[in-house]
Short mmCIF file of C-alpha atoms and ligand atoms in Angstrom, two decimals:
data_model
loop_
_atom_site.label_atom_id
_atom_site.label_comp_id
_atom_site.label_asym_id
_atom_site.label_seq_id
_atom_site.Cartn_x
_atom_site.Cartn_y
_atom_site.Cartn_z
CA MET G 1 101.63 188.01 57.99
CA LYS G 2 101.04 189.68 54.63
CA LEU G 3 102.56 192.73 52.96
CA ALA G 4 100.43 195.64 51.80
CA CYS G 5 101.30 199.05 50.39
CA GLN G 6 99.56 202.40 50.50
CA GLU G 7 97.96 203.11 47.13
CA ASN G 8 99.71 206.47 46.68
CA LEU G 9 103.17 204.85 46.82
CA ALA G 10 102.50 202.60 43.83
CA PRO G 11 103.54 203.70 40.34
CA GLY G 12 100.82 203.62 37.70
CA ARG G 13 98.48 206.01 35.89
CA THR G 14 95.29 204.27 36.97
CA LEU G 15 94.18 202.27 40.01
CA LYS G 16 94.22 199.16 37.81
CA GLU G 17 97.88 199.77 36.89
CA LYS G 18 98.83 200.49 40.50
CA LEU G 19 97.20 197.26 41.71
CA GLU G 20 98.87 195.25 38.94
CA ASN G 21 102.25 196.72 39.83
CA LEU G 22 101.84 196.05 43.56
CA ALA G 23 100.87 192.42 42.85
CA LYS G 24 103.92 192.10 40.56
CA TYR G 25 106.24 193.37 43.34
CA GLY G 26 104.93 190.74 45.79
CA PHE G 27 102.29 192.64 47.78
CA GLU G 28 99.04 190.95 48.82
CA GLY G 29 97.16 194.01 50.01
CA VAL G 30 96.59 197.71 49.41
CA GLU G 31 95.79 200.44 51.94
CA PHE G 32 93.67 203.41 50.86
CA TRP G 33 93.69 206.87 52.41
CA GLY G 34 90.19 207.70 53.65
CA ARG G 35 90.11 211.30 52.43
CA ASP G 36 88.50 210.92 49.01
CA LEU G 37 87.62 207.25 49.29
CA ARG G 38 83.90 207.60 49.73
CA ASP G 39 83.65 209.56 46.45
CA ARG G 40 85.39 206.75 44.56
CA LEU G 41 84.04 203.77 46.48
CA ASP G 42 82.30 202.25 43.44
CA GLU G 43 85.45 202.52 41.30
CA VAL G 44 87.60 201.00 44.06
CA LYS G 45 85.11 198.19 44.72
CA SER G 46 84.84 197.21 41.09
CA GLU G 47 88.62 197.39 40.51
CA MET G 48 89.26 195.27 43.60
CA THR G 49 87.02 192.48 42.29
CA ARG G 50 89.41 192.16 39.30
CA SER G 51 92.57 192.24 41.41
CA SER G 52 94.39 189.50 43.34
CA LEU G 53 95.04 192.08 46.07
CA LYS G 54 92.81 192.60 49.11
CA VAL G 55 92.09 195.93 50.79
CA SER G 56 94.10 195.77 54.01
CA THR G 57 92.84 198.95 55.65
CA ILE G 58 91.62 202.51 55.30
CA CYS G 59 93.97 205.11 56.73
CA ALA G 60 92.25 207.99 58.56
CA GLY G 61 90.77 210.67 56.25
CA TYR G 62 87.87 211.83 58.44
CA ARG G 63 87.06 215.52 58.63
CA GLY G 64 86.57 217.32 61.91
CA SER G 65 88.47 216.60 65.08
CA PRO G 66 87.38 214.02 67.67
CA LEU G 67 89.00 215.71 70.69
CA SER G 68 88.08 219.29 69.81
CA PRO G 69 86.28 221.65 72.21
CA ASP G 70 83.95 222.51 69.30
CA PRO G 71 80.90 220.16 69.28
CA GLU G 72 80.52 220.59 65.51
CA GLU G 73 84.13 219.44 64.90
CA ARG G 74 83.47 216.37 67.08
CA ARG G 75 80.15 215.63 65.39
CA VAL G 76 81.69 215.73 61.91
CA ALA G 77 84.60 213.50 63.02
CA VAL G 78 82.30 210.90 64.55
CA GLU G 79 80.01 210.93 61.52
CA ASP G 80 82.92 210.50 59.10
CA VAL G 81 84.60 207.79 61.18
CA LYS G 82 81.33 205.84 61.22
CA ALA G 83 80.92 206.21 57.44
CA LEU G 84 84.53 205.12 56.85
CA LEU G 85 84.03 202.09 59.12
CA GLU G 86 81.12 201.15 56.86
CA ALA G 87 83.29 201.65 53.77
CA ALA G 88 86.00 199.48 55.36
CA ALA G 89 83.45 196.72 55.95
CA GLU G 90 82.16 196.98 52.37
CA LEU G 91 85.70 196.67 51.02
CA GLY G 92 86.48 193.69 53.26
CA ALA G 93 89.28 195.63 54.97
CA VAL G 94 90.52 194.87 58.47
CA GLY G 95 89.37 198.27 59.65
CA LEU G 96 89.89 202.03 59.81
CA ILE G 97 93.07 203.59 61.19
CA PHE G 98 92.25 206.24 63.78
CA VAL G 99 94.43 208.92 65.39
CA PRO G 100 92.53 210.67 68.24
CA VAL G 101 94.42 213.98 68.06
CA PHE G 102 97.39 215.44 66.19
CA GLY G 103 99.67 218.05 67.80
CA PRO G 104 99.05 219.72 71.19
CA PRO G 105 95.80 219.45 73.19
CA LYS G 106 92.81 221.36 71.83
CA LEU G 107 90.81 221.01 75.06
CA PRO G 108 91.24 223.65 77.78
CA ASP G 109 93.37 223.42 80.92
CA LEU G 110 90.80 223.36 83.73
CA SER G 111 93.29 222.63 86.51
CA PRO G 112 92.99 222.23 89.40
CA TYR G 113 89.75 220.59 88.27
CA LYS G 114 91.04 218.69 85.22
CA LYS G 115 94.08 218.92 82.98
CA PRO G 116 93.58 218.76 79.17
CA GLU G 117 94.92 215.20 79.12
CA GLU G 118 92.31 214.05 81.66
CA LEU G 119 89.53 215.65 79.64
CA GLU G 120 90.93 214.08 76.46
CA ARG G 121 91.05 210.66 78.08
CA GLU G 122 87.46 210.85 79.29
CA LEU G 123 86.16 212.30 76.03
CA LEU G 124 88.00 209.69 73.97
CA LEU G 125 86.53 206.87 76.06
CA THR G 126 83.03 208.32 75.61
CA LEU G 127 83.55 208.46 71.84
CA LEU G 128 85.15 205.02 71.71
CA TYR G 129 82.18 203.31 73.39
CA ASP G 130 79.96 204.71 70.63
CA LEU G 131 82.40 204.07 67.75
CA ALA G 132 83.13 200.54 69.00
CA ARG G 133 79.41 199.71 69.02
CA HIS G 134 79.11 201.05 65.48
CA ALA G 135 82.19 199.11 64.32
CA GLU G 136 80.76 195.90 65.77
CA LYS G 137 77.39 196.57 64.16
CA VAL G 138 78.80 197.12 60.65
CA GLY G 139 81.46 194.40 60.99
CA SER G 140 84.58 196.51 61.12
CA VAL G 141 87.31 197.56 63.55
CA LEU G 142 88.61 200.93 64.68
CA LEU G 143 92.41 200.72 64.77
CA LEU G 144 93.98 203.06 67.34
CA GLU G 145 97.34 204.31 66.08
CA PRO G 146 99.93 205.65 68.55
CA LEU G 147 102.13 208.33 66.93
CA ASN G 148 105.49 209.71 67.98
CA ARG G 149 105.74 212.74 70.31
CA TYR G 150 106.45 215.16 67.45
CA GLU G 151 103.08 214.39 65.84
CA THR G 152 100.88 214.08 68.94
CA HIS G 153 101.17 214.74 72.67
CA PHE G 154 98.51 212.16 73.42
CA LEU G 155 98.75 208.52 72.37
CA ASN G 156 102.43 207.64 71.88
CA THR G 157 102.92 204.00 72.87
CA LEU G 158 101.34 200.60 72.37
CA ASP G 159 100.90 200.25 76.17
CA GLN G 160 98.75 203.40 76.21
CA ALA G 161 96.64 202.05 73.35
CA VAL G 162 96.20 198.72 75.19
CA GLU G 163 94.71 200.62 78.16
CA TYR G 164 91.98 202.11 75.94
CA VAL G 165 91.26 198.81 74.22
CA GLU G 166 90.90 197.01 77.55
CA GLU G 167 88.82 199.78 79.09
CA VAL G 168 86.38 199.79 76.16
CA GLY G 169 86.30 195.98 76.10
CA SER G 170 84.91 195.67 72.58
CA SER G 171 86.12 193.67 69.57
CA GLY G 172 85.39 196.87 67.60
CA VAL G 173 88.53 198.59 68.90
CA ARG G 174 92.03 197.28 68.29
CA ILE G 175 95.57 198.63 67.77
CA MET G 176 97.78 199.33 64.82
CA ALA G 177 101.54 199.41 65.39
CA ASP G 178 103.67 201.68 63.18
CA PHE G 179 107.38 200.80 63.09
CA PHE G 180 108.37 204.43 62.44
CA HIS G 181 106.59 205.70 65.56
CA MET G 182 107.63 202.68 67.63
CA ASN G 183 111.26 203.33 66.70
CA ILE G 184 110.97 206.71 68.44
CA GLU G 185 108.69 205.88 71.36
CA GLU G 186 109.12 202.25 72.41
CA ALA G 187 112.05 201.28 74.66
CA ASP G 188 112.03 197.80 73.10
CA ILE G 189 109.88 197.34 69.99
CA ALA G 190 109.75 193.54 70.24
CA GLU G 191 108.76 193.58 73.93
CA SER G 192 106.05 196.19 73.28
CA ILE G 193 104.65 194.07 70.44
CA ARG G 194 104.60 191.02 72.73
CA ARG G 195 102.69 192.96 75.42
CA ALA G 196 100.11 194.41 72.98
CA GLY G 197 100.09 191.04 71.16
CA LYS G 198 96.52 189.93 70.71
CA TYR G 199 95.21 193.46 70.16
CA ILE G 200 97.45 194.30 67.18
CA TYR G 201 95.32 194.10 64.04
CA HIS G 202 97.46 196.12 61.63
CA VAL G 203 101.05 197.28 61.17
CA HIS G 204 102.65 200.18 59.30
CA LEU G 205 106.11 199.69 57.86
CA ALA G 206 108.79 202.36 57.47
CA ASP G 207 112.43 202.32 58.39
CA SER G 208 114.00 204.55 61.10
CA ASN G 209 114.21 207.48 58.65
CA ARG G 210 110.71 206.85 57.29
CA VAL G 211 112.10 205.57 54.03
CA LEU G 212 111.30 202.06 52.73
CA PRO G 213 112.32 199.20 55.05
CA GLY G 214 115.94 198.37 54.26
CA TRP G 215 117.00 202.00 53.87
CA GLY G 216 117.47 202.75 57.59
CA HIS G 217 118.56 201.02 60.80
CA THR G 218 115.32 199.62 62.31
CA ASP G 219 115.67 196.00 63.43
CA PHE G 220 112.79 194.39 61.54
CA GLU G 221 114.08 190.91 62.31
CA SER G 222 113.36 191.10 66.07
CA GLY G 223 110.12 193.04 65.52
CA PHE G 224 108.81 190.46 63.06
CA ARG G 225 109.90 187.62 65.37
CA ALA G 226 107.75 189.20 68.11
CA LEU G 227 104.83 189.50 65.68
CA LYS G 228 105.21 185.83 64.77
CA ASP G 229 105.40 184.88 68.46
CA VAL G 230 102.03 186.56 69.12
CA GLY G 231 100.54 184.77 66.10
CA TYR G 232 100.20 187.87 63.93
CA ASP G 233 98.62 186.85 60.61
CA LYS G 234 97.29 190.16 59.26
CA PHE G 235 98.58 192.90 56.95
CA MET G 236 101.64 195.13 57.32
CA ALA G 237 101.39 198.15 55.03
CA MET G 238 104.19 200.32 53.71
CA GLU G 239 103.73 203.93 54.79
CA CYS G 240 106.94 205.70 53.91
CA ARG G 241 109.00 207.53 51.30
CA VAL G 242 109.94 205.49 48.25
CA PRO G 243 113.42 206.46 47.06
CA GLY G 244 114.59 206.22 43.45
CA ASP G 245 112.63 204.26 40.90
CA PRO G 246 109.68 202.55 42.66
CA GLU G 247 109.80 199.76 40.04
CA GLU G 248 113.15 198.85 41.55
CA SER G 249 112.98 200.00 45.19
CA LEU G 250 109.53 198.57 46.10
CA PRO G 251 110.35 194.95 45.10
CA ARG G 252 113.77 195.34 46.73
CA SER G 253 112.13 196.30 50.02
CA VAL G 254 109.66 193.40 49.70
CA ALA G 255 112.57 190.96 49.25
CA TYR G 256 114.37 192.53 52.21
CA LEU G 257 111.33 192.09 54.50
CA LYS G 258 110.44 188.60 53.27
CA GLN G 259 113.70 187.24 54.72
CA PHE G 260 112.29 188.06 58.21
CA MET G 261 108.75 186.81 57.55
C1 LER Q 301 101.05 209.55 60.69
O1 LER Q 301 102.40 209.75 60.97
C2 LER Q 301 100.77 208.11 60.48
O2 LER Q 301 101.58 207.27 60.79
C3 LER Q 301 99.50 207.71 59.82
O3 LER Q 301 99.39 206.33 59.77
C4 LER Q 301 98.26 208.27 60.49
O4 LER Q 301 97.69 209.30 59.78
MN1 MN Q 302 101.24 205.14 60.39
#
């Protein structure tokens, strides 16, 4: 297992400085937000060739909305997700982090025919078959991210994500496990990690209060032991608030986590 950090958390005036700082603090990877990435892909690619860091992942950043009732919103989302999967492959990243829907359902309640959640499930599967094929074709992976109940009504637990991965049955769809969301939704983080095991391709790190690991009360020791037990050898990226001086708090959090790795 390797530590990565989201680019925006790193101090530095330029990407070069940020990458140098992250390497100095003990990180091996960097995660980019997808939003503006395609506009700066050449800059990122050329800077990464000079860095010891690897791109772990791209985090979301697609426009549109995959589970919207508006066909145009869905079309834009699918188009952007496909383009970001290609960018992820070009950067040598593990894949693209994907959240199907934020907040409440956008699809209508057609009960007694179908509830919004049933429509969402069927629509998501339809989209996933297509996105999975594209991911396989370009050599990338779509990483389904369960979020806590306050951010989405839909995909909250690793078990739910496993169901989609198994239903789609493609190496182009896998799971990313975020310790902040798991701390709210999973009854036992270590057991959930063991069950999702072979499908976990990325991890987000934040403590219980979404501050850097070490600043809250999440039990990273048992979570990391479960990751080791399932043979996890990929990146875990910081996605959290960085308190105080990042020059001091980021390496402190790295040292804190390394004792469990
Ligand atoms: C959102 O809370 C989150 O965890 C991100 O990784 C997805 O946008
Ligand atoms: Mn996350």
